[in-house]
Amino acid sequence: MRTDRLLLQHMPALSIPYRFFLSAPLFGILGALLLLHGGEASWTNRWTAETLAATHLLTLGFMATVMVGALFQVLPVLSGHSVPGQRWLAPGLHILLAASTLALATSFLLHSDPWRLAALLLLAVTFALFLGALGLRLVKPGGGDSVFGIRLAALSLFIAVALGMLMLWVYMGGHTPQWLQQSGGAHLRFALLGWVLLLVMAVSYQVIPMFHVTPEFPKPLARAIPACVFIALVLLTAGSKDRASGLAVALLVSSGIAYAAITLSLFRRRKRKLVDYTIRFWQLGLACLIVALLGYGAAYARPEWSGPASQLQWGVLLVVGFAISIIIGMLQKIAPFLAWLHLQQACLTQPSAMLTLPTMHDLLPRRRARVQFWLHGTSLALLTMAPAYPPLGLPAALALAVDFAWLELSLLKVLRAYRGSLDGINRL
C-alpha cells in the first residue's frame, strides 16, 4: 500500500466520513423495499411513483451520501486543505441530506406539493452549504489531477441539482421555460455521467495505485478524459439533435470507454496477483460502464432501439452496475483503512500498543468482501433482467435489500472492531 502522496496530517476525525457511510446502506434497503412494493409495474414504467422514489433513494440516499462523506475525507489529504467548518458542517449536512432525500421520495409517493416544497427547500439548503464549502477549497489553484476531476464533478453536481430542482418546481405548477421541457435527460446525464463518473475518475487516480499497487493512470489523459466528458455533456445540453450533438455523444462514449479500458489494463498490470474482491467490484463496475455507454450510443444513433425496457436496463447498468458496484467495492477498502489509520495515530502516544494494532483484514475479513461481491452480482443480474421479464422484479428487489443489509453489517463490524481496539490502546 502506498500512502506517500497523501497529506495524512490533514485527515479529519473518523466520525466525519463514517456517519455518511453507515447511514447510506439504509437508504439502499429502503429503495429496494419500495421496488418490492411497486411490484411488476416498477419494471415496466420508469415513471411510476415507486420507481422514481427508489431511484432517488439509491442515487441521493446511497450514492450521494457516500460520495459526500468521502469528499470530506479525500479532499483534505489530497489538497492539504480541510473543508471549511467540517466539524459542524458534516453532521449538519448529514441530517439535511437524509431529510431532503426522504422528503423527495415521499413527494413522489404521495404526489404532494407540500412535500415537494419541503424537498425543494431542503435540497437548496443542503447543496448550497455543501457546494459552497467545497467551492472555497476547489477554487484554490493546484491540487493535481484528482482535484481537477473533483472540480468538474462538483460543477456537474451543481448543474444536475439545479435542473432537478427546476423540474420539481414544474411539478408544483411553476412556469415551464421552453429550454426546460427536455431537461430530464440533461439532469440524468449530469448526475450519472458528470457527478458520479467524474468523481469516480478523480478518486481512482489515487485509490487504485495506493490500494492495489498498480501503475499510475497515464498523465496526459488524467485531465484530458474528464475534460472531454464534461465538454460533451455541455454540448449535449446546449445543442439540438444534429451533427454536433452526434459528435458530442461520440466524444462522451469514447471518453468513458477509454477511461474504463485504461483502468482495467492497470489492474491487469498490478504487482500483487492475489485474488482481491475489491478489484472484482471495479472490474464489474467498469464492464457495466462500457456496456451502458455502448447502449447509450446505439440508442442515440437508432432511437427505435430504445424502448422502455432498454431505458430501464441502461439505468440499472449505470446506477447499480457501475456506480454502486464501485462504491461498495471502495468501501471494502476505505472503511477498514480509515479505521486502521486512526488506530495507528492513537498508537503514537502509546508505542507499545503498535504490537496490538489489528490489520485491515482483522477489521474486515476477506470472506465478507467475497460474500458481498456474490450478493451484489446476483442482485445486479436479476435487476438487469427484470425490465425484460418483470416477474423477476420480486427476487431482484429482495436480493438488492440483502446486498445493502450485508454492507451495513460489514461497516458496523469495522466500527465495533475499531472501538474495541481503541479501548485496548487507551487502557495501556
PDB file of C-alpha atoms in Angstrom, residues 176-421:
ATOM      1  CA  THR A 176     -42.015  25.806 -17.617  1.00  0.00           C
ATOM      2  CA  PRO A 177     -39.351  27.581 -19.703  1.00  0.00           C
ATOM      3  CA  GLN A 178     -39.052  26.268 -23.243  1.00  0.00           C
ATOM      4  CA  TRP A 179     -35.476  25.127 -22.689  1.00  0.00           C
ATOM      5  CA  LEU A 180     -36.518  23.136 -19.592  1.00  0.00           C
ATOM      6  CA  GLN A 181     -39.005  20.908 -21.360  1.00  0.00           C
ATOM      7  CA  GLN A 182     -36.297  18.431 -22.414  1.00  0.00           C
ATOM      8  CA  SER A 183     -34.161  18.807 -19.296  1.00  0.00           C
ATOM      9  CA  GLY A 184     -34.887  15.396 -17.818  1.00  0.00           C
ATOM     10  CA  GLY A 185     -32.190  13.802 -19.958  1.00  0.00           C
ATOM     11  CA  ALA A 186     -29.690  16.532 -19.064  1.00  0.00           C
ATOM     12  CA  HIS A 187     -30.424  16.090 -15.343  1.00  0.00           C
ATOM     13  CA  LEU A 188     -29.757  12.361 -15.648  1.00  0.00           C
ATOM     14  CA  ARG A 189     -26.604  12.807 -17.736  1.00  0.00           C
ATOM     15  CA  PHE A 190     -25.025  15.395 -15.442  1.00  0.00           C
ATOM     16  CA  ALA A 191     -25.919  13.345 -12.354  1.00  0.00           C
ATOM     17  CA  LEU A 192     -24.628   9.962 -13.569  1.00  0.00           C
ATOM     18  CA  LEU A 193     -22.074  10.746 -16.278  1.00  0.00           C
ATOM     19  CA  GLY A 194     -20.971  14.072 -14.770  1.00  0.00           C
ATOM     20  CA  TRP A 195     -21.021  13.984 -10.972  1.00  0.00           C
ATOM     21  CA  VAL A 196     -20.684  10.220 -10.471  1.00  0.00           C
ATOM     22  CA  LEU A 197     -18.388   9.238 -13.344  1.00  0.00           C
ATOM     23  CA  LEU A 198     -16.070  12.239 -12.969  1.00  0.00           C
ATOM     24  CA  LEU A 199     -15.783  11.776  -9.200  1.00  0.00           C
ATOM     25  CA  VAL A 200     -15.033   8.070  -9.641  1.00  0.00           C
ATOM     26  CA  MET A 201     -12.326   9.014 -12.147  1.00  0.00           C
ATOM     27  CA  ALA A 202     -10.797  11.581  -9.807  1.00  0.00           C
ATOM     28  CA  VAL A 203     -10.758   9.278  -6.779  1.00  0.00           C
ATOM     29  CA  SER A 204      -9.499   6.301  -8.779  1.00  0.00           C
ATOM     30  CA  TYR A 205      -6.311   8.141  -9.721  1.00  0.00           C
ATOM     31  CA  GLN A 206      -5.344   7.919  -6.034  1.00  0.00           C
ATOM     32  CA  VAL A 207      -7.023   4.842  -4.547  1.00  0.00           C
ATOM     33  CA  ILE A 208      -6.198   2.320  -7.298  1.00  0.00           C
ATOM     34  CA  PRO A 209      -2.390   2.783  -7.211  1.00  0.00           C
ATOM     35  CA  MET A 210      -2.491   3.176  -3.412  1.00  0.00           C
ATOM     36  CA  PHE A 211      -4.530   0.089  -2.512  1.00  0.00           C
ATOM     37  CA  HIS A 212      -3.706  -2.205  -5.427  1.00  0.00           C
ATOM     38  CA  VAL A 213      -0.105  -1.231  -6.326  1.00  0.00           C
ATOM     39  CA  THR A 214      -0.824  -0.613  -9.999  1.00  0.00           C
ATOM     40  CA  PRO A 215       0.949   1.744 -12.411  1.00  0.00           C
ATOM     41  CA  GLU A 216      -0.266   5.337 -12.449  1.00  0.00           C
ATOM     42  CA  PHE A 217      -3.042   6.451 -14.789  1.00  0.00           C
ATOM     43  CA  PRO A 218      -1.367   7.943 -17.910  1.00  0.00           C
ATOM     44  CA  LYS A 219      -0.547  11.536 -17.055  1.00  0.00           C
ATOM     45  CA  PRO A 220      -1.585  13.151 -20.387  1.00  0.00           C
ATOM     46  CA  LEU A 221      -5.036  11.536 -20.167  1.00  0.00           C
ATOM     47  CA  ALA A 222      -5.722  12.080 -16.469  1.00  0.00           C
ATOM     48  CA  ARG A 223      -7.145  15.543 -17.186  1.00  0.00           C
ATOM     49  CA  ALA A 224      -7.982  15.187 -20.869  1.00  0.00           C
ATOM     50  CA  ILE A 225     -10.572  12.431 -20.385  1.00  0.00           C
ATOM     51  CA  PRO A 226     -12.593  14.174 -17.618  1.00  0.00           C
ATOM     52  CA  ALA A 227     -12.452  17.420 -19.608  1.00  0.00           C
ATOM     53  CA  CYS A 228     -13.791  15.641 -22.708  1.00  0.00           C
ATOM     54  CA  VAL A 229     -16.632  14.079 -20.700  1.00  0.00           C
ATOM     55  CA  PHE A 230     -17.657  17.441 -19.255  1.00  0.00           C
ATOM     56  CA  ILE A 231     -17.422  19.238 -22.607  1.00  0.00           C
ATOM     57  CA  ALA A 232     -19.544  16.525 -24.233  1.00  0.00           C
ATOM     58  CA  LEU A 233     -22.209  16.884 -21.516  1.00  0.00           C
ATOM     59  CA  VAL A 234     -22.347  20.654 -22.017  1.00  0.00           C
ATOM     60  CA  LEU A 235     -22.611  20.296 -25.803  1.00  0.00           C
ATOM     61  CA  LEU A 236     -25.394  17.717 -25.474  1.00  0.00           C
ATOM     62  CA  THR A 237     -27.378  20.015 -23.193  1.00  0.00           C
ATOM     63  CA  ALA A 238     -26.862  23.138 -25.276  1.00  0.00           C
ATOM     64  CA  GLY A 239     -27.347  21.640 -28.740  1.00  0.00           C
ATOM     65  CA  SER A 240     -30.177  20.055 -30.663  1.00  0.00           C
ATOM     66  CA  LYS A 241     -30.088  16.653 -32.338  1.00  0.00           C
ATOM     67  CA  ASP A 242     -27.805  17.433 -35.235  1.00  0.00           C
ATOM     68  CA  ARG A 243     -24.295  16.570 -36.358  1.00  0.00           C
ATOM     69  CA  ALA A 244     -22.713  18.500 -33.437  1.00  0.00           C
ATOM     70  CA  SER A 245     -24.871  16.630 -30.957  1.00  0.00           C
ATOM     71  CA  GLY A 246     -23.899  13.334 -32.552  1.00  0.00           C
ATOM     72  CA  LEU A 247     -20.229  14.244 -32.233  1.00  0.00           C
ATOM     73  CA  ALA A 248     -20.825  15.106 -28.556  1.00  0.00           C
ATOM     74  CA  VAL A 249     -22.352  11.653 -27.959  1.00  0.00           C
ATOM     75  CA  ALA A 250     -19.381  10.046 -29.709  1.00  0.00           C
ATOM     76  CA  LEU A 251     -16.974  12.081 -27.564  1.00  0.00           C
ATOM     77  CA  LEU A 252     -18.826  11.154 -24.365  1.00  0.00           C
ATOM     78  CA  VAL A 253     -18.990   7.445 -25.195  1.00  0.00           C
ATOM     79  CA  SER A 254     -15.392   7.177 -26.399  1.00  0.00           C
ATOM     80  CA  SER A 255     -14.025   9.121 -23.396  1.00  0.00           C
ATOM     81  CA  GLY A 256     -15.887   6.978 -20.862  1.00  0.00           C
ATOM     82  CA  ILE A 257     -14.882   3.743 -22.583  1.00  0.00           C
ATOM     83  CA  ALA A 258     -11.254   4.910 -22.833  1.00  0.00           C
ATOM     84  CA  TYR A 259     -11.175   5.558 -19.075  1.00  0.00           C
ATOM     85  CA  ALA A 260     -12.696   2.148 -18.314  1.00  0.00           C
ATOM     86  CA  ALA A 261     -10.357   0.300 -20.703  1.00  0.00           C
ATOM     87  CA  ILE A 262      -7.220   2.010 -19.348  1.00  0.00           C
ATOM     88  CA  THR A 263      -8.240   1.358 -15.746  1.00  0.00           C
ATOM     89  CA  LEU A 264      -8.926  -2.316 -16.473  1.00  0.00           C
ATOM     90  CA  SER A 265      -5.482  -2.571 -18.056  1.00  0.00           C
ATOM     91  CA  LEU A 266      -3.900  -1.069 -14.916  1.00  0.00           C
ATOM     92  CA  PHE A 267      -5.472  -3.820 -12.819  1.00  0.00           C
ATOM     93  CA  ARG A 268      -4.009  -6.459 -15.137  1.00  0.00           C
ATOM     94  CA  ARG A 269      -0.559  -4.917 -14.586  1.00  0.00           C
ATOM     95  CA  ARG A 270      -0.721  -4.739 -10.798  1.00  0.00           C
ATOM     96  CA  LYS A 271       2.234  -6.131  -8.846  1.00  0.00           C
ATOM     97  CA  ARG A 272       0.159  -8.115  -6.335  1.00  0.00           C
ATOM     98  CA  LYS A 273      -1.619 -11.002  -8.083  1.00  0.00           C
ATOM     99  CA  LEU A 274      -3.639 -12.256  -5.094  1.00  0.00           C
ATOM    100  CA  VAL A 275      -7.393 -12.517  -5.518  1.00  0.00           C
ATOM    101  CA  ASP A 276      -8.926  -9.247  -4.298  1.00  0.00           C
ATOM    102  CA  TYR A 277     -12.687  -8.864  -4.394  1.00  0.00           C
ATOM    103  CA  THR A 278     -12.380  -5.090  -4.302  1.00  0.00           C
ATOM    104  CA  ILE A 279     -10.776  -5.394  -7.748  1.00  0.00           C
ATOM    105  CA  ARG A 280     -13.646  -7.661  -8.800  1.00  0.00           C
ATOM    106  CA  PHE A 281     -16.052  -4.844  -7.919  1.00  0.00           C
ATOM    107  CA  TRP A 282     -14.028  -2.412 -10.010  1.00  0.00           C
ATOM    108  CA  GLN A 283     -13.916  -4.811 -12.948  1.00  0.00           C
ATOM    109  CA  LEU A 284     -17.653  -5.436 -12.729  1.00  0.00           C
ATOM    110  CA  GLY A 285     -18.429  -1.728 -12.495  1.00  0.00           C
ATOM    111  CA  LEU A 286     -16.182  -0.732 -15.390  1.00  0.00           C
ATOM    112  CA  ALA A 287     -17.581  -3.517 -17.582  1.00  0.00           C
ATOM    113  CA  CYS A 288     -21.101  -2.245 -16.871  1.00  0.00           C
ATOM    114  CA  LEU A 289     -19.973   1.291 -17.730  1.00  0.00           C
ATOM    115  CA  ILE A 290     -18.671   0.126 -21.118  1.00  0.00           C
ATOM    116  CA  VAL A 291     -21.893  -1.775 -21.909  1.00  0.00           C
ATOM    117  CA  ALA A 292     -24.071   1.150 -20.758  1.00  0.00           C
ATOM    118  CA  LEU A 293     -22.145   3.675 -22.853  1.00  0.00           C
ATOM    119  CA  LEU A 294     -22.275   1.452 -25.925  1.00  0.00           C
ATOM    120  CA  GLY A 295     -26.024   1.092 -25.382  1.00  0.00           C
ATOM    121  CA  TYR A 296     -26.397   4.857 -24.983  1.00  0.00           C
ATOM    122  CA  GLY A 297     -24.536   5.480 -28.232  1.00  0.00           C
ATOM    123  CA  ALA A 298     -26.577   2.858 -30.075  1.00  0.00           C
ATOM    124  CA  ALA A 299     -29.863   4.295 -28.752  1.00  0.00           C
ATOM    125  CA  TYR A 300     -28.846   7.765 -29.920  1.00  0.00           C
ATOM    126  CA  ALA A 301     -27.992   6.500 -33.404  1.00  0.00           C
ATOM    127  CA  ARG A 302     -31.087   4.265 -33.597  1.00  0.00           C
ATOM    128  CA  PRO A 303     -33.862   5.693 -31.359  1.00  0.00           C
ATOM    129  CA  GLU A 304     -36.187   2.856 -32.373  1.00  0.00           C
ATOM    130  CA  TRP A 305     -33.943   0.501 -30.401  1.00  0.00           C
ATOM    131  CA  SER A 306     -34.596   2.433 -27.170  1.00  0.00           C
ATOM    132  CA  GLY A 307     -37.803   1.067 -25.654  1.00  0.00           C
ATOM    133  CA  PRO A 308     -38.973   1.304 -22.006  1.00  0.00           C
ATOM    134  CA  ALA A 309     -37.208  -1.939 -21.058  1.00  0.00           C
ATOM    135  CA  SER A 310     -33.868  -0.922 -22.586  1.00  0.00           C
ATOM    136  CA  GLN A 311     -34.057   2.500 -20.894  1.00  0.00           C
ATOM    137  CA  LEU A 312     -34.568   0.842 -17.510  1.00  0.00           C
ATOM    138  CA  GLN A 313     -31.720  -1.567 -18.211  1.00  0.00           C
ATOM    139  CA  TRP A 314     -29.453   1.368 -19.125  1.00  0.00           C
ATOM    140  CA  GLY A 315     -30.317   2.963 -15.777  1.00  0.00           C
ATOM    141  CA  VAL A 316     -29.672  -0.290 -13.887  1.00  0.00           C
ATOM    142  CA  LEU A 317     -26.290  -0.723 -15.564  1.00  0.00           C
ATOM    143  CA  LEU A 318     -25.201   2.833 -14.745  1.00  0.00           C
ATOM    144  CA  VAL A 319     -26.638   3.128 -11.228  1.00  0.00           C
ATOM    145  CA  VAL A 320     -26.335  -0.383  -9.787  1.00  0.00           C
ATOM    146  CA  GLY A 321     -23.846  -1.924 -12.216  1.00  0.00           C
ATOM    147  CA  PHE A 322     -21.322   0.905 -12.473  1.00  0.00           C
ATOM    148  CA  ALA A 323     -21.724   3.404  -9.638  1.00  0.00           C
ATOM    149  CA  ILE A 324     -22.957   1.232  -6.776  1.00  0.00           C
ATOM    150  CA  SER A 325     -20.589  -1.641  -7.656  1.00  0.00           C
ATOM    151  CA  ILE A 326     -17.573   0.650  -7.426  1.00  0.00           C
ATOM    152  CA  ILE A 327     -18.815   2.462  -4.314  1.00  0.00           C
ATOM    153  CA  ILE A 328     -19.418  -0.830  -2.486  1.00  0.00           C
ATOM    154  CA  GLY A 329     -16.035  -2.112  -3.653  1.00  0.00           C
ATOM    155  CA  MET A 330     -14.215   1.006  -2.453  1.00  0.00           C
ATOM    156  CA  LEU A 331     -15.965   0.849   0.926  1.00  0.00           C
ATOM    157  CA  GLN A 332     -14.475  -2.644   1.411  1.00  0.00           C
ATOM    158  CA  LYS A 333     -11.055  -0.948   1.399  1.00  0.00           C
ATOM    159  CA  ILE A 334     -11.699   2.597   2.606  1.00  0.00           C
ATOM    160  CA  ALA A 335     -13.714   1.734   5.733  1.00  0.00           C
ATOM    161  CA  PRO A 336     -11.114  -0.590   7.320  1.00  0.00           C
ATOM    162  CA  PHE A 337      -8.231   1.549   6.038  1.00  0.00           C
ATOM    163  CA  LEU A 338      -9.553   4.673   7.766  1.00  0.00           C
ATOM    164  CA  ALA A 339     -10.178   2.745  10.986  1.00  0.00           C
ATOM    165  CA  TRP A 340      -6.659   1.266  10.853  1.00  0.00           C
ATOM    166  CA  LEU A 341      -5.137   4.677  10.123  1.00  0.00           C
ATOM    167  CA  HIS A 342      -6.849   6.273  13.123  1.00  0.00           C
ATOM    168  CA  LEU A 343      -5.785   3.382  15.367  1.00  0.00           C
ATOM    169  CA  GLN A 344      -2.217   3.853  14.155  1.00  0.00           C
ATOM    170  CA  GLN A 345      -2.411   7.547  15.059  1.00  0.00           C
ATOM    171  CA  ALA A 346      -3.702   6.594  18.521  1.00  0.00           C
ATOM    172  CA  CYS A 347      -0.629   4.375  18.982  1.00  0.00           C
ATOM    173  CA  LEU A 348       1.738   7.322  18.553  1.00  0.00           C
ATOM    174  CA  THR A 349       1.292   8.200  22.221  1.00  0.00           C
ATOM    175  CA  GLN A 350       1.482   4.504  23.221  1.00  0.00           C
ATOM    176  CA  PRO A 351       4.303   2.944  21.142  1.00  0.00           C
ATOM    177  CA  SER A 352       3.910  -0.414  22.890  1.00  0.00           C
ATOM    178  CA  ALA A 353       0.345  -0.557  21.543  1.00  0.00           C
ATOM    179  CA  MET A 354       1.680  -0.967  17.993  1.00  0.00           C
ATOM    180  CA  LEU A 355       2.071  -4.669  18.781  1.00  0.00           C
ATOM    181  CA  THR A 356      -1.689  -4.949  19.284  1.00  0.00           C
ATOM    182  CA  LEU A 357      -2.618  -2.961  16.173  1.00  0.00           C
ATOM    183  CA  PRO A 358      -5.051  -5.027  14.056  1.00  0.00           C
ATOM    184  CA  THR A 359      -4.565  -5.431  10.321  1.00  0.00           C
ATOM    185  CA  MET A 360      -7.138  -4.211   7.823  1.00  0.00           C
ATOM    186  CA  HIS A 361      -8.216  -7.816   7.307  1.00  0.00           C
ATOM    187  CA  ASP A 362      -8.774  -8.168  11.051  1.00  0.00           C
ATOM    188  CA  LEU A 363     -11.111  -5.191  10.859  1.00  0.00           C
ATOM    189  CA  LEU A 364     -12.958  -6.544   7.802  1.00  0.00           C
ATOM    190  CA  PRO A 365     -12.205 -10.184   6.895  1.00  0.00           C
ATOM    191  CA  ARG A 366     -11.739 -11.083   3.223  1.00  0.00           C
ATOM    192  CA  ARG A 367     -14.650 -13.518   3.321  1.00  0.00           C
ATOM    193  CA  ARG A 368     -17.084 -10.684   3.955  1.00  0.00           C
ATOM    194  CA  ALA A 369     -15.950  -8.934   0.783  1.00  0.00           C
ATOM    195  CA  ARG A 370     -16.275 -12.222  -1.116  1.00  0.00           C
ATOM    196  CA  VAL A 371     -19.852 -12.730   0.109  1.00  0.00           C
ATOM    197  CA  GLN A 372     -20.632  -9.072  -0.659  1.00  0.00           C
ATOM    198  CA  PHE A 373     -19.438  -9.494  -4.244  1.00  0.00           C
ATOM    199  CA  TRP A 374     -21.602 -12.528  -4.928  1.00  0.00           C
ATOM    200  CA  LEU A 375     -24.628 -10.933  -3.274  1.00  0.00           C
ATOM    201  CA  HIS A 376     -24.166  -7.814  -5.361  1.00  0.00           C
ATOM    202  CA  GLY A 377     -23.540  -9.751  -8.560  1.00  0.00           C
ATOM    203  CA  THR A 378     -26.725 -11.750  -8.006  1.00  0.00           C
ATOM    204  CA  SER A 379     -28.834  -8.652  -7.377  1.00  0.00           C
ATOM    205  CA  LEU A 380     -27.342  -6.901 -10.426  1.00  0.00           C
ATOM    206  CA  ALA A 381     -28.067  -9.849 -12.709  1.00  0.00           C
ATOM    207  CA  LEU A 382     -31.682 -10.035 -11.535  1.00  0.00           C
ATOM    208  CA  LEU A 383     -32.157  -6.262 -11.742  1.00  0.00           C
ATOM    209  CA  THR A 384     -30.793  -6.194 -15.294  1.00  0.00           C
ATOM    210  CA  MET A 385     -33.164  -8.956 -16.418  1.00  0.00           C
ATOM    211  CA  ALA A 386     -36.255  -7.638 -14.602  1.00  0.00           C
ATOM    212  CA  PRO A 387     -37.177  -4.943 -17.199  1.00  0.00           C
ATOM    213  CA  ALA A 388     -37.316  -7.640 -19.887  1.00  0.00           C
ATOM    214  CA  TYR A 389     -39.123 -10.134 -17.618  1.00  0.00           C
ATOM    215  CA  PRO A 390     -40.973  -8.211 -14.831  1.00  0.00           C
ATOM    216  CA  PRO A 391     -41.756 -11.304 -12.659  1.00  0.00           C
ATOM    217  CA  LEU A 392     -38.040 -11.258 -11.768  1.00  0.00           C
ATOM    218  CA  GLY A 393     -38.634  -7.898 -10.061  1.00  0.00           C
ATOM    219  CA  LEU A 394     -39.588  -9.586  -6.770  1.00  0.00           C
ATOM    220  CA  PRO A 395     -36.385 -11.641  -6.322  1.00  0.00           C
ATOM    221  CA  ALA A 396     -34.358  -8.725  -7.730  1.00  0.00           C
ATOM    222  CA  ALA A 397     -35.649  -6.312  -5.082  1.00  0.00           C
ATOM    223  CA  LEU A 398     -35.144  -8.882  -2.316  1.00  0.00           C
ATOM    224  CA  ALA A 399     -31.579  -9.571  -3.485  1.00  0.00           C
ATOM    225  CA  LEU A 400     -30.829  -5.835  -3.555  1.00  0.00           C
ATOM    226  CA  ALA A 401     -32.122  -5.425   0.008  1.00  0.00           C
ATOM    227  CA  VAL A 402     -29.907  -8.296   1.204  1.00  0.00           C
ATOM    228  CA  ASP A 403     -26.943  -6.776  -0.662  1.00  0.00           C
ATOM    229  CA  PHE A 404     -27.276  -3.464   1.195  1.00  0.00           C
ATOM    230  CA  ALA A 405     -28.035  -5.172   4.520  1.00  0.00           C
ATOM    231  CA  TRP A 406     -24.789  -7.169   4.278  1.00  0.00           C
ATOM    232  CA  LEU A 407     -22.878  -3.957   3.524  1.00  0.00           C
ATOM    233  CA  GLU A 408     -24.396  -2.277   6.594  1.00  0.00           C
ATOM    234  CA  LEU A 409     -23.392  -5.225   8.790  1.00  0.00           C
ATOM    235  CA  SER A 410     -19.836  -5.118   7.402  1.00  0.00           C
ATOM    236  CA  LEU A 411     -19.485  -1.400   8.165  1.00  0.00           C
ATOM    237  CA  LEU A 412     -20.823  -1.961  11.682  1.00  0.00           C
ATOM    238  CA  LYS A 413     -18.297  -4.772  12.149  1.00  0.00           C
ATOM    239  CA  VAL A 414     -15.453  -2.434  11.214  1.00  0.00           C
ATOM    240  CA  LEU A 415     -16.735   0.175  13.675  1.00  0.00           C
ATOM    241  CA  ARG A 416     -17.074  -2.360  16.514  1.00  0.00           C
ATOM    242  CA  ALA A 417     -13.570  -3.717  15.860  1.00  0.00           C
ATOM    243  CA  TYR A 418     -12.190  -0.173  15.760  1.00  0.00           C
ATOM    244  CA  ARG A 419     -13.794   0.784  19.068  1.00  0.00           C
ATOM    245  CA  GLY A 420     -12.627  -2.436  20.716  1.00  0.00           C
ATOM    246  CA  SER A 421      -9.036  -1.873  19.571  1.00  0.00           C
TER     247      SER A 421
END
